[in-house]
Structures are given as C-alpha cells and as structure tokens.
Amino acid sequence: MNAPGRCRRRTALATALLLTASALTGCPRDTSRSAAPATGGWVYQLQGYDGDGLAAIARAPQRIAVIDLARDARSDLFRAGEISTVRDSGKRVLAYFEIGSIEQYRPEYDPLRAEAGDLVLNRWGDWPEEHFVRYWDERWWDRVVRVRVDRALEAGFDGVYLDTPLAYEELDLRLVPGWTRDRLARAMVDLIARVSRYARQRRPGFWIVPQNSPELRHYPGYVDAIDGIGVEELFFLATDRPCTEDYCAENLADVRALRDAGKVVLAVDYARKAGNVRAACRRYRTERFIGTVTTRELDRIAAPCG
C-alpha cells in the first residue's frame, strides 16, 4: 500500500535554514499570474481501483485525477488506452510515484538492494516498509526516477505527482557525512528541476506537481520547475484532528505564496466526520485551492466538495 498522510512537521533547524535561503535569494512573491480556480476538485486514489481499472475514475465529476503508475503499486502498469479513456472524460491525469524514498514492494527495490545497496538509507519510522535514498545519486536517476518518468510519458499521463520531497528532512544525517539539511534541500530542488526539464523536453505542457514541502519555494529554480503542488493535512490531520500546530500555519503560508505565483494547489485532508468535511471544503473555496477530503488509505473516490 502506498503511504499517504505525510504531513510535513517542520523542525526548528529546517525553519532556520529555509529563512536563510529565502533571505539569500531575495525572491519576491510573483503575483503576475492568478491561481487556477478551485473548480471540479480532484481524485486521489492509489489503490483499490474498481475492477482493477479506471472506469469509475473516468465517470467521476472531478477534473483532475492522481493515480499510481501501476494498478497494483508494483509492476502491473496502467496502459495507454486506460489513461486515454480517463483523459477523454475531460480530466488531467497525473502519475504518482516517489522520488526521495522507495517502498520494499516496488519492483526496483530488490535490484537496488542487490546491485546498488548503498543507495538505500534509513528506514522511515512512520512507514516501516519504506526507506529514504540517496536521491542526488546519478544511479537513482538512471535506475528509478528517469524510468518512472518515461513510463508516465509512454502511458500518456498529463504529468507526474512526485511524493517524498520531504526526504531532505527525514534522511539520517549520520549516513551521509558532510551533508546538511540545507544542502539536501538544494539537492531535492535540483532533482525536481531535472524531472521538469527532462519531461518537458519530451512533452511540452507536461505537469510537474510535487507533494508537500512547500517551503522549497525559497530555493532558486523550484518555482519555475513546477506547475502546482499537492499538500496534505493543511486543515485536518489523519483523521479528523484539526491541524493547529505551528507547522500547519507555516505550510499554509508557503502554499498561499505558491498559489499567488500561479501554481495549482491540490489540497487533501483526511476526515470522515461530516462537519469536518464541510469545514475543509469551505476552506478550499476561501483559499482558492482545488481540494478533496478523503480517507488516509486513498482507496476510494471521495465525493467532490459542494
């Protein structure tokens, strides 16, 4: 199962580094372009596809869908005809995969362990089947990231939805001597920018949408490399817990800045109580975010807001 619910919990060290980065770049907020209107909502489903296919997603009223590259999260990739059917329904379809970590059940994991074991670093405590990786290493690009982008292009996806940029914060520094959080953040931005260049050279207009870590906007090259951002748990933590921690306000401020720079915001909160679902939907409308309120398992099509 994929691992949703990864709301970024900003550390004091990371906050200090990012404030420094912002001061160094001196990048003003770009208000020359307006954010996309919060119409239609989006579908975020990574498992439990009806009949192992995408017909239900094609019928759904939402205008954007994020799905896994593979129907089984392993090697059974969605085919071009299936993606075309969803696109023909008027949807933009993004392929989900991870760029800063790898799950043990992914087909690349065993070969990496056997042939390039040093790429695999510390286990993620919240997700015991997942390990962070040396995402700046050329072998990670060649063996995993580029291959996944190629598969998304071949299948006819409209873009990619890139999870675990937050690896720069969670990676165990003891395993990478000489690296700092700031250097790791810059390396993550470089990787996202590389994905962007590579994909857009092959298909202009291909969307690049990272998930979480909106503070990376302070680093040169990040904002220009992306078309939008996916962000979890802005208003409700999994499940039905109001997000009142300091990092919630920090994340919201960074997401608003990206919205005002013309980036699409795909917000997802995890709530089941009807009052909380309505509250999140109201916030999406107020903030001009495209939002969905769903389950942490990401195994169903949630009802669209309003």
JSON list of C-alpha atoms in Angstrom, two decimals, residues 4-135:
[
{"chain": "A", "resi": 4, "resn": "PRO", "atom": "CA", "xyz": [-0.34, 8.79, 2.39]},
{"chain": "A", "resi": 5, "resn": "GLY", "atom": "CA", "xyz": [-0.77, 11.12, 5.32]},
{"chain": "A", "resi": 6, "resn": "ARG", "atom": "CA", "xyz": [2.75, 12.51, 5.27]},
{"chain": "A", "resi": 7, "resn": "CYS", "atom": "CA", "xyz": [2.12, 15.98, 6.56]},
{"chain": "A", "resi": 8, "resn": "ARG", "atom": "CA", "xyz": [5.42, 17.77, 6.96]},
{"chain": "A", "resi": 9, "resn": "ARG", "atom": "CA", "xyz": [6.39, 18.51, 10.55]},
{"chain": "A", "resi": 10, "resn": "ARG", "atom": "CA", "xyz": [8.91, 21.30, 10.21]},
{"chain": "A", "resi": 11, "resn": "THR", "atom": "CA", "xyz": [11.85, 21.23, 12.59]},
{"chain": "A", "resi": 12, "resn": "ALA", "atom": "CA", "xyz": [13.35, 24.35, 14.11]},
{"chain": "A", "resi": 13, "resn": "LEU", "atom": "CA", "xyz": [16.61, 23.66, 12.26]},
{"chain": "A", "resi": 14, "resn": "ALA", "atom": "CA", "xyz": [14.84, 23.34, 8.91]},
{"chain": "A", "resi": 15, "resn": "THR", "atom": "CA", "xyz": [12.89, 26.53, 9.51]},
{"chain": "A", "resi": 16, "resn": "ALA", "atom": "CA", "xyz": [16.08, 28.44, 10.25]},
{"chain": "A", "resi": 17, "resn": "LEU", "atom": "CA", "xyz": [17.78, 27.07, 7.15]},
{"chain": "A", "resi": 18, "resn": "LEU", "atom": "CA", "xyz": [14.84, 28.00, 4.97]},
{"chain": "A", "resi": 19, "resn": "LEU", "atom": "CA", "xyz": [14.64, 31.50, 6.34]},
{"chain": "A", "resi": 20, "resn": "THR", "atom": "CA", "xyz": [18.32, 31.85, 5.50]},
{"chain": "A", "resi": 21, "resn": "ALA", "atom": "CA", "xyz": [17.71, 30.53, 1.98]},
{"chain": "A", "resi": 22, "resn": "SER", "atom": "CA", "xyz": [14.85, 32.98, 1.48]},
{"chain": "A", "resi": 23, "resn": "ALA", "atom": "CA", "xyz": [16.97, 35.89, 2.61]},
{"chain": "A", "resi": 24, "resn": "LEU", "atom": "CA", "xyz": [19.82, 34.87, 0.32]},
{"chain": "A", "resi": 25, "resn": "THR", "atom": "CA", "xyz": [17.65, 34.50, -2.76]},
{"chain": "A", "resi": 26, "resn": "GLY", "atom": "CA", "xyz": [15.61, 37.63, -2.11]},
{"chain": "A", "resi": 27, "resn": "CYS", "atom": "CA", "xyz": [12.85, 36.22, -4.30]},
{"chain": "A", "resi": 28, "resn": "PRO", "atom": "CA", "xyz": [9.72, 38.40, -4.21]},
{"chain": "A", "resi": 29, "resn": "ARG", "atom": "CA", "xyz": [6.25, 36.92, -4.42]},
{"chain": "A", "resi": 30, "resn": "ASP", "atom": "CA", "xyz": [5.10, 36.65, -8.02]},
{"chain": "A", "resi": 31, "resn": "THR", "atom": "CA", "xyz": [1.55, 37.95, -8.26]},
{"chain": "A", "resi": 32, "resn": "SER", "atom": "CA", "xyz": [1.53, 38.42, -12.01]},
{"chain": "A", "resi": 33, "resn": "ARG", "atom": "CA", "xyz": [-0.45, 35.22, -12.58]},
{"chain": "A", "resi": 34, "resn": "SER", "atom": "CA", "xyz": [-3.57, 34.14, -10.78]},
{"chain": "A", "resi": 35, "resn": "ALA", "atom": "CA", "xyz": [-4.02, 30.66, -9.38]},
{"chain": "A", "resi": 36, "resn": "ALA", "atom": "CA", "xyz": [-6.30, 28.19, -11.11]},
{"chain": "A", "resi": 37, "resn": "PRO", "atom": "CA", "xyz": [-9.92, 28.38, -9.94]},
{"chain": "A", "resi": 38, "resn": "ALA", "atom": "CA", "xyz": [-10.97, 25.82, -7.35]},
{"chain": "A", "resi": 39, "resn": "THR", "atom": "CA", "xyz": [-13.47, 24.09, -9.60]},
{"chain": "A", "resi": 40, "resn": "GLY", "atom": "CA", "xyz": [-14.19, 20.41, -10.03]},
{"chain": "A", "resi": 41, "resn": "GLY", "atom": "CA", "xyz": [-11.99, 19.11, -7.22]},
{"chain": "A", "resi": 42, "resn": "TRP", "atom": "CA", "xyz": [-9.68, 16.17, -7.74]},
{"chain": "A", "resi": 43, "resn": "VAL", "atom": "CA", "xyz": [-9.50, 12.41, -7.28]},
{"chain": "A", "resi": 44, "resn": "TYR", "atom": "CA", "xyz": [-6.61, 11.00, -5.24]},
{"chain": "A", "resi": 45, "resn": "GLN", "atom": "CA", "xyz": [-6.66, 7.20, -5.38]},
{"chain": "A", "resi": 46, "resn": "LEU", "atom": "CA", "xyz": [-3.61, 4.96, -5.11]},
{"chain": "A", "resi": 47, "resn": "GLN", "atom": "CA", "xyz": [-5.18, 1.56, -4.55]},
{"chain": "A", "resi": 48, "resn": "GLY", "atom": "CA", "xyz": [-8.49, -0.27, -4.55]},
{"chain": "A", "resi": 49, "resn": "TYR", "atom": "CA", "xyz": [-9.35, 0.53, -8.16]},
{"chain": "A", "resi": 50, "resn": "ASP", "atom": "CA", "xyz": [-12.79, -0.75, -9.12]},
{"chain": "A", "resi": 51, "resn": "GLY", "atom": "CA", "xyz": [-12.24, -3.95, -11.10]},
{"chain": "A", "resi": 52, "resn": "ASP", "atom": "CA", "xyz": [-8.52, -3.08, -11.21]},
{"chain": "A", "resi": 53, "resn": "GLY", "atom": "CA", "xyz": [-9.40, -0.44, -13.79]},
{"chain": "A", "resi": 54, "resn": "LEU", "atom": "CA", "xyz": [-10.08, 3.25, -14.16]},
{"chain": "A", "resi": 55, "resn": "ALA", "atom": "CA", "xyz": [-13.67, 3.29, -15.42]},
{"chain": "A", "resi": 56, "resn": "ALA", "atom": "CA", "xyz": [-15.00, 4.65, -12.12]},
{"chain": "A", "resi": 57, "resn": "ILE", "atom": "CA", "xyz": [-12.44, 7.46, -12.15]},
{"chain": "A", "resi": 58, "resn": "ALA", "atom": "CA", "xyz": [-13.37, 8.30, -15.74]},
{"chain": "A", "resi": 59, "resn": "ARG", "atom": "CA", "xyz": [-17.02, 8.63, -14.66]},
{"chain": "A", "resi": 60, "resn": "ALA", "atom": "CA", "xyz": [-16.24, 10.80, -11.63]},
{"chain": "A", "resi": 61, "resn": "PRO", "atom": "CA", "xyz": [-17.07, 14.52, -11.95]},
{"chain": "A", "resi": 62, "resn": "GLN", "atom": "CA", "xyz": [-13.69, 15.79, -10.74]},
{"chain": "A", "resi": 63, "resn": "ARG", "atom": "CA", "xyz": [-11.40, 17.33, -13.37]},
{"chain": "A", "resi": 64, "resn": "ILE", "atom": "CA", "xyz": [-8.02, 16.11, -12.07]},
{"chain": "A", "resi": 65, "resn": "ALA", "atom": "CA", "xyz": [-7.02, 12.58, -11.06]},
{"chain": "A", "resi": 66, "resn": "VAL", "atom": "CA", "xyz": [-3.86, 11.35, -9.35]},
{"chain": "A", "resi": 67, "resn": "ILE", "atom": "CA", "xyz": [-3.29, 7.60, -9.63]},
{"chain": "A", "resi": 68, "resn": "ASP", "atom": "CA", "xyz": [-0.37, 5.25, -9.20]},
{"chain": "A", "resi": 69, "resn": "LEU", "atom": "CA", "xyz": [1.76, 4.30, -12.19]},
{"chain": "A", "resi": 70, "resn": "ALA", "atom": "CA", "xyz": [0.68, 0.69, -11.58]},
{"chain": "A", "resi": 71, "resn": "ARG", "atom": "CA", "xyz": [-2.70, -0.71, -10.62]},
{"chain": "A", "resi": 72, "resn": "ASP", "atom": "CA", "xyz": [-1.06, -3.00, -8.04]},
{"chain": "A", "resi": 73, "resn": "ALA", "atom": "CA", "xyz": [1.59, -0.44, -6.94]},
{"chain": "A", "resi": 74, "resn": "ARG", "atom": "CA", "xyz": [4.12, -2.91, -8.30]},
{"chain": "A", "resi": 75, "resn": "SER", "atom": "CA", "xyz": [4.71, -3.94, -11.91]},
{"chain": "A", "resi": 76, "resn": "ASP", "atom": "CA", "xyz": [1.21, -4.04, -13.46]},
{"chain": "A", "resi": 77, "resn": "LEU", "atom": "CA", "xyz": [1.42, -0.65, -15.14]},
{"chain": "A", "resi": 78, "resn": "PHE", "atom": "CA", "xyz": [-1.64, 1.18, -16.38]},
{"chain": "A", "resi": 79, "resn": "ARG", "atom": "CA", "xyz": [-1.73, 1.10, -20.17]},
{"chain": "A", "resi": 80, "resn": "ALA", "atom": "CA", "xyz": [-2.04, 3.99, -22.61]},
{"chain": "A", "resi": 81, "resn": "GLY", "atom": "CA", "xyz": [-5.59, 3.02, -23.60]},
{"chain": "A", "resi": 82, "resn": "GLU", "atom": "CA", "xyz": [-6.73, 3.17, -19.98]},
{"chain": "A", "resi": 83, "resn": "ILE", "atom": "CA", "xyz": [-5.18, 6.58, -19.41]},
{"chain": "A", "resi": 84, "resn": "SER", "atom": "CA", "xyz": [-6.65, 7.83, -22.68]},
{"chain": "A", "resi": 85, "resn": "THR", "atom": "CA", "xyz": [-10.14, 6.85, -21.54]},
{"chain": "A", "resi": 86, "resn": "VAL", "atom": "CA", "xyz": [-9.77, 8.94, -18.39]},
{"chain": "A", "resi": 87, "resn": "ARG", "atom": "CA", "xyz": [-8.35, 11.87, -20.34]},
{"chain": "A", "resi": 88, "resn": "ASP", "atom": "CA", "xyz": [-11.22, 11.65, -22.83]},
{"chain": "A", "resi": 89, "resn": "SER", "atom": "CA", "xyz": [-13.60, 12.29, -19.92]},
{"chain": "A", "resi": 90, "resn": "GLY", "atom": "CA", "xyz": [-12.08, 15.76, -19.62]},
{"chain": "A", "resi": 91, "resn": "LYS", "atom": "CA", "xyz": [-9.65, 15.00, -16.83]},
{"chain": "A", "resi": 92, "resn": "ARG", "atom": "CA", "xyz": [-5.99, 15.75, -16.40]},
{"chain": "A", "resi": 93, "resn": "VAL", "atom": "CA", "xyz": [-4.32, 12.54, -15.14]},
{"chain": "A", "resi": 94, "resn": "LEU", "atom": "CA", "xyz": [-1.13, 12.60, -13.06]},
{"chain": "A", "resi": 95, "resn": "ALA", "atom": "CA", "xyz": [1.08, 9.62, -12.27]},
{"chain": "A", "resi": 96, "resn": "TYR", "atom": "CA", "xyz": [2.04, 9.18, -8.61]},
{"chain": "A", "resi": 97, "resn": "PHE", "atom": "CA", "xyz": [5.48, 7.96, -7.60]},
{"chain": "A", "resi": 98, "resn": "GLU", "atom": "CA", "xyz": [8.17, 8.72, -5.04]},
{"chain": "A", "resi": 99, "resn": "ILE", "atom": "CA", "xyz": [11.44, 10.50, -5.69]},
{"chain": "A", "resi": 100, "resn": "GLY", "atom": "CA", "xyz": [13.02, 10.62, -2.22]},
{"chain": "A", "resi": 101, "resn": "SER", "atom": "CA", "xyz": [12.31, 7.14, -0.93]},
{"chain": "A", "resi": 102, "resn": "ILE", "atom": "CA", "xyz": [11.41, 3.64, -2.04]},
{"chain": "A", "resi": 103, "resn": "GLU", "atom": "CA", "xyz": [8.95, 1.09, -0.70]},
{"chain": "A", "resi": 104, "resn": "GLN", "atom": "CA", "xyz": [10.07, -2.51, -0.30]},
{"chain": "A", "resi": 105, "resn": "TYR", "atom": "CA", "xyz": [7.27, -3.80, -2.53]},
{"chain": "A", "resi": 106, "resn": "ARG", "atom": "CA", "xyz": [8.24, -1.70, -5.55]},
{"chain": "A", "resi": 107, "resn": "PRO", "atom": "CA", "xyz": [9.87, -3.72, -8.37]},
{"chain": "A", "resi": 108, "resn": "GLU", "atom": "CA", "xyz": [13.04, -1.60, -8.23]},
{"chain": "A", "resi": 109, "resn": "TYR", "atom": "CA", "xyz": [13.70, -2.33, -4.55]},
{"chain": "A", "resi": 110, "resn": "ASP", "atom": "CA", "xyz": [15.28, -5.80, -4.69]},
{"chain": "A", "resi": 111, "resn": "PRO", "atom": "CA", "xyz": [17.60, -4.96, -7.61]},
{"chain": "A", "resi": 112, "resn": "LEU", "atom": "CA", "xyz": [18.70, -1.80, -5.82]},
{"chain": "A", "resi": 113, "resn": "ARG", "atom": "CA", "xyz": [19.46, -3.74, -2.66]},
{"chain": "A", "resi": 114, "resn": "ALA", "atom": "CA", "xyz": [21.42, -6.34, -4.62]},
{"chain": "A", "resi": 115, "resn": "GLU", "atom": "CA", "xyz": [23.28, -4.13, -7.07]},
{"chain": "A", "resi": 116, "resn": "ALA", "atom": "CA", "xyz": [23.42, -0.63, -5.54]},
{"chain": "A", "resi": 117, "resn": "GLY", "atom": "CA", "xyz": [22.70, -1.21, -1.88]},
{"chain": "A", "resi": 118, "resn": "ASP", "atom": "CA", "xyz": [24.41, 1.99, -0.77]},
{"chain": "A", "resi": 119, "resn": "LEU", "atom": "CA", "xyz": [21.58, 3.99, -2.38]},
{"chain": "A", "resi": 120, "resn": "VAL", "atom": "CA", "xyz": [19.14, 2.71, 0.24]},
{"chain": "A", "resi": 121, "resn": "LEU", "atom": "CA", "xyz": [19.42, 4.59, 3.54]},
{"chain": "A", "resi": 122, "resn": "ASN", "atom": "CA", "xyz": [17.43, 4.70, 6.78]},
{"chain": "A", "resi": 123, "resn": "ARG", "atom": "CA", "xyz": [14.02, 3.19, 7.20]},
{"chain": "A", "resi": 124, "resn": "TRP", "atom": "CA", "xyz": [11.19, 5.67, 7.63]},
{"chain": "A", "resi": 125, "resn": "GLY", "atom": "CA", "xyz": [9.93, 5.20, 11.17]},
{"chain": "A", "resi": 126, "resn": "ASP", "atom": "CA", "xyz": [6.32, 6.08, 10.29]},
{"chain": "A", "resi": 127, "resn": "TRP", "atom": "CA", "xyz": [6.31, 3.68, 7.33]},
{"chain": "A", "resi": 128, "resn": "PRO", "atom": "CA", "xyz": [8.36, 0.57, 8.12]},
{"chain": "A", "resi": 129, "resn": "GLU", "atom": "CA", "xyz": [8.25, -0.76, 4.54]},
{"chain": "A", "resi": 130, "resn": "GLU", "atom": "CA", "xyz": [9.91, 2.36, 3.20]},
{"chain": "A", "resi": 131, "resn": "HIS", "atom": "CA", "xyz": [13.49, 3.65, 3.08]},
{"chain": "A", "resi": 132, "resn": "PHE", "atom": "CA", "xyz": [14.94, 7.00, 2.16]},
{"chain": "A", "resi": 133, "resn": "VAL", "atom": "CA", "xyz": [17.54, 7.02, -0.60]},
{"chain": "A", "resi": 134, "resn": "ARG", "atom": "CA", "xyz": [20.50, 8.93, -1.98]},
{"chain": "A", "resi": 135, "resn": "TYR", "atom": "CA", "xyz": [18.21, 10.81, -4.33]}
]
